């Protein structure tokens, strides 16, 4: 069992389990302990990743990889409506109103931050610089992201930045040295519900 994600209601947990021989998404009812399988992937070449609940708890977006192909799919929390929504995308997150999925676009040479309507439609560029790991405040007004800052030594530091509006000028909240944390593409700051704190893993604790 890996990567548990609690539903917005706090009544269910989505997680990955390899019961049956292949990793798939499952949902556990916290009050009854009842578990039900959500996806039924059997192709050994396909990997399934982190589940992301929509703010209303009706949908779950999740990462997938198949060889050199990767992206995100969407499924209703009752197991219906499975479909692919993004390719060559990384670090997706929901907008607080559930209308958008923000993500890092890895098409071509750029690594821009984009967003796509959760119900499908054209994508919109949010940040043109090589930004990663988007996250939004609970009111949806402030965008947090990570910017890679190469050093002359070849090491890459990470700047945690915020912008309000999301496509406006950004300010640096912290600069994390390459020796303290993984590269920006490897960690995703998590916002506390009151939007006062950002949590992230550090090698030095």
PDB file of C-alpha atoms in Angstrom, residues 43-147:
ATOM      1  CA  UNK A  43      -0.408  -4.187 -18.512  1.00  0.00           C
ATOM      2  CA  UNK A  44       3.016  -4.744 -16.863  1.00  0.00           C
ATOM      3  CA  UNK A  45       4.428  -1.873 -18.951  1.00  0.00           C
ATOM      4  CA  UNK A  46       2.001   0.635 -17.416  1.00  0.00           C
ATOM      5  CA  UNK A  47       2.691   2.280 -14.059  1.00  0.00           C
ATOM      6  CA  UNK A  48       0.072   4.176 -12.051  1.00  0.00           C
ATOM      7  CA  UNK A  49       0.986   6.967  -9.647  1.00  0.00           C
ATOM      8  CA  UNK A  50      -0.288   9.458  -7.113  1.00  0.00           C
ATOM      9  CA  UNK A  51      -4.094   9.912  -6.780  1.00  0.00           C
ATOM     10  CA  UNK A  52      -5.374  13.502  -6.532  1.00  0.00           C
ATOM     11  CA  UNK A  53      -8.917  14.082  -5.266  1.00  0.00           C
ATOM     12  CA  UNK A  54     -10.962  16.899  -6.800  1.00  0.00           C
ATOM     13  CA  UNK A  55     -12.110  19.452  -4.196  1.00  0.00           C
ATOM     14  CA  UNK A  56     -15.702  18.134  -4.359  1.00  0.00           C
ATOM     15  CA  UNK A  57     -14.535  14.510  -3.971  1.00  0.00           C
ATOM     16  CA  UNK A  58     -16.279  13.360  -7.147  1.00  0.00           C
ATOM     17  CA  UNK A  59     -13.193  12.779  -9.316  1.00  0.00           C
ATOM     18  CA  UNK A  60      -9.630  11.553  -8.960  1.00  0.00           C
ATOM     19  CA  UNK A  61      -6.781  12.505 -11.282  1.00  0.00           C
ATOM     20  CA  UNK A  62      -3.782  10.180 -11.276  1.00  0.00           C
ATOM     21  CA  UNK A  63      -0.369   9.926 -12.901  1.00  0.00           C
ATOM     22  CA  UNK A  64       0.514   7.131 -15.338  1.00  0.00           C
ATOM     23  CA  UNK A  65       3.616   6.093 -17.273  1.00  0.00           C
ATOM     24  CA  UNK A  66       3.970   3.680 -20.182  1.00  0.00           C
ATOM     25  CA  UNK A  67       7.533   3.438 -21.507  1.00  0.00           C
ATOM     26  CA  UNK A  68       8.510   6.964 -22.595  1.00  0.00           C
ATOM     27  CA  UNK A  69       4.872   8.090 -22.485  1.00  0.00           C
ATOM     28  CA  UNK A  70       3.414   9.641 -19.328  1.00  0.00           C
ATOM     29  CA  UNK A  71       0.666  11.961 -18.217  1.00  0.00           C
ATOM     30  CA  UNK A  72      -2.576  12.066 -16.219  1.00  0.00           C
ATOM     31  CA  UNK A  73      -5.915  10.302 -16.402  1.00  0.00           C
ATOM     32  CA  UNK A  74      -9.191  11.080 -14.664  1.00  0.00           C
ATOM     33  CA  UNK A  75     -11.772   8.774 -13.095  1.00  0.00           C
ATOM     34  CA  UNK A  76     -14.994   9.319 -11.140  1.00  0.00           C
ATOM     35  CA  UNK A  77     -14.727   8.254  -7.503  1.00  0.00           C
ATOM     36  CA  UNK A  78     -17.388   5.591  -8.202  1.00  0.00           C
ATOM     37  CA  UNK A  79     -15.084   4.014 -10.823  1.00  0.00           C
ATOM     38  CA  UNK A  80     -16.827   5.318 -13.934  1.00  0.00           C
ATOM     39  CA  UNK A  81     -15.657   7.678 -16.667  1.00  0.00           C
ATOM     40  CA  UNK A  82     -11.988   6.700 -16.889  1.00  0.00           C
ATOM     41  CA  UNK A  83     -10.220   8.809 -19.532  1.00  0.00           C
ATOM     42  CA  UNK A  84      -6.834  10.307 -20.296  1.00  0.00           C
ATOM     43  CA  UNK A  85      -6.627  14.074 -19.862  1.00  0.00           C
ATOM     44  CA  UNK A  86      -2.914  14.992 -20.219  1.00  0.00           C
ATOM     45  CA  UNK A  87       0.265  13.680 -21.843  1.00  0.00           C
ATOM     46  CA  UNK A  88       3.851  14.772 -21.177  1.00  0.00           C
ATOM     47  CA  UNK A  89       2.685  16.368 -17.938  1.00  0.00           C
ATOM     48  CA  UNK A  90       4.049  16.279 -14.407  1.00  0.00           C
ATOM     49  CA  UNK A  91       3.158  17.568 -10.930  1.00  0.00           C
ATOM     50  CA  UNK A  92      -0.552  18.179 -11.442  1.00  0.00           C
ATOM     51  CA  UNK A  93      -2.718  19.843  -8.808  1.00  0.00           C
ATOM     52  CA  UNK A  94      -6.357  20.938  -8.638  1.00  0.00           C
ATOM     53  CA  UNK A  95      -7.565  24.502  -8.402  1.00  0.00           C
ATOM     54  CA  UNK A  96      -9.596  25.031  -5.195  1.00  0.00           C
ATOM     55  CA  UNK A  97     -12.829  25.453  -7.194  1.00  0.00           C
ATOM     56  CA  UNK A  98     -12.231  22.157  -9.059  1.00  0.00           C
ATOM     57  CA  UNK A  99     -12.434  23.799 -12.487  1.00  0.00           C
ATOM     58  CA  UNK A 100      -8.762  23.444 -13.460  1.00  0.00           C
ATOM     59  CA  UNK A 101      -5.822  21.094 -13.321  1.00  0.00           C
ATOM     60  CA  UNK A 102      -2.490  22.905 -13.085  1.00  0.00           C
ATOM     61  CA  UNK A 103       0.619  21.036 -14.218  1.00  0.00           C
ATOM     62  CA  UNK A 104       4.166  21.274 -15.504  1.00  0.00           C
ATOM     63  CA  UNK A 105       4.208  20.831 -19.267  1.00  0.00           C
ATOM     64  CA  UNK A 106       7.121  18.750 -20.568  1.00  0.00           C
ATOM     65  CA  UNK A 107       6.328  18.933 -24.281  1.00  0.00           C
ATOM     66  CA  UNK A 108       9.282  20.052 -26.397  1.00  0.00           C
ATOM     67  CA  UNK A 109      12.167  21.911 -24.778  1.00  0.00           C
ATOM     68  CA  UNK A 110      10.184  24.146 -22.433  1.00  0.00           C
ATOM     69  CA  UNK A 111       8.955  23.267 -18.943  1.00  0.00           C
ATOM     70  CA  UNK A 112       6.176  25.789 -18.505  1.00  0.00           C
ATOM     71  CA  UNK A 113       3.339  25.794 -15.998  1.00  0.00           C
ATOM     72  CA  UNK A 114      -0.018  25.259 -17.698  1.00  0.00           C
ATOM     73  CA  UNK A 115      -3.635  24.646 -16.744  1.00  0.00           C
ATOM     74  CA  UNK A 116      -6.406  22.720 -18.456  1.00  0.00           C
ATOM     75  CA  UNK A 117     -10.163  22.701 -17.735  1.00  0.00           C
ATOM     76  CA  UNK A 118     -10.998  19.600 -15.689  1.00  0.00           C
ATOM     77  CA  UNK A 119     -13.902  18.926 -18.059  1.00  0.00           C
ATOM     78  CA  UNK A 120     -11.595  19.146 -21.085  1.00  0.00           C
ATOM     79  CA  UNK A 121     -10.712  21.986 -23.406  1.00  0.00           C
ATOM     80  CA  UNK A 122      -7.756  24.066 -24.568  1.00  0.00           C
ATOM     81  CA  UNK A 123      -4.767  24.515 -22.270  1.00  0.00           C
ATOM     82  CA  UNK A 124      -3.604  27.913 -21.010  1.00  0.00           C
ATOM     83  CA  UNK A 125      -0.029  28.985 -20.272  1.00  0.00           C
ATOM     84  CA  UNK A 126       0.271  30.146 -16.647  1.00  0.00           C
ATOM     85  CA  UNK A 127       4.036  30.756 -16.331  1.00  0.00           C
ATOM     86  CA  UNK A 128       6.493  30.983 -19.223  1.00  0.00           C
ATOM     87  CA  UNK A 129       9.662  30.377 -17.215  1.00  0.00           C
ATOM     88  CA  UNK A 130      10.991  26.887 -16.491  1.00  0.00           C
ATOM     89  CA  UNK A 131       8.815  26.415 -13.404  1.00  0.00           C
ATOM     90  CA  UNK A 132       7.739  23.237 -11.616  1.00  0.00           C
ATOM     91  CA  UNK A 133       5.522  21.882  -8.841  1.00  0.00           C
ATOM     92  CA  UNK A 134       2.504  24.246  -8.884  1.00  0.00           C
ATOM     93  CA  UNK A 135       0.255  24.614  -5.841  1.00  0.00           C
ATOM     94  CA  UNK A 136      -2.535  27.092  -5.097  1.00  0.00           C
ATOM     95  CA  UNK A 137      -3.705  28.789  -1.939  1.00  0.00           C
ATOM     96  CA  UNK A 138      -7.136  27.795  -0.618  1.00  0.00           C
ATOM     97  CA  UNK A 139      -8.722  30.935  -2.081  1.00  0.00           C
ATOM     98  CA  UNK A 140      -7.101  30.249  -5.483  1.00  0.00           C
ATOM     99  CA  UNK A 141      -5.529  33.708  -5.643  1.00  0.00           C
ATOM    100  CA  UNK A 142      -1.875  32.841  -4.995  1.00  0.00           C
ATOM    101  CA  UNK A 143       0.176  30.411  -7.049  1.00  0.00           C
ATOM    102  CA  UNK A 144       3.220  28.748  -5.477  1.00  0.00           C
ATOM    103  CA  UNK A 145       5.841  27.056  -7.612  1.00  0.00           C
ATOM    104  CA  UNK A 146       9.477  25.994  -7.736  1.00  0.00           C
ATOM    105  CA  UNK A 147      12.104  27.517 -10.029  1.00  0.00           C
TER     106      UNK A 147
END
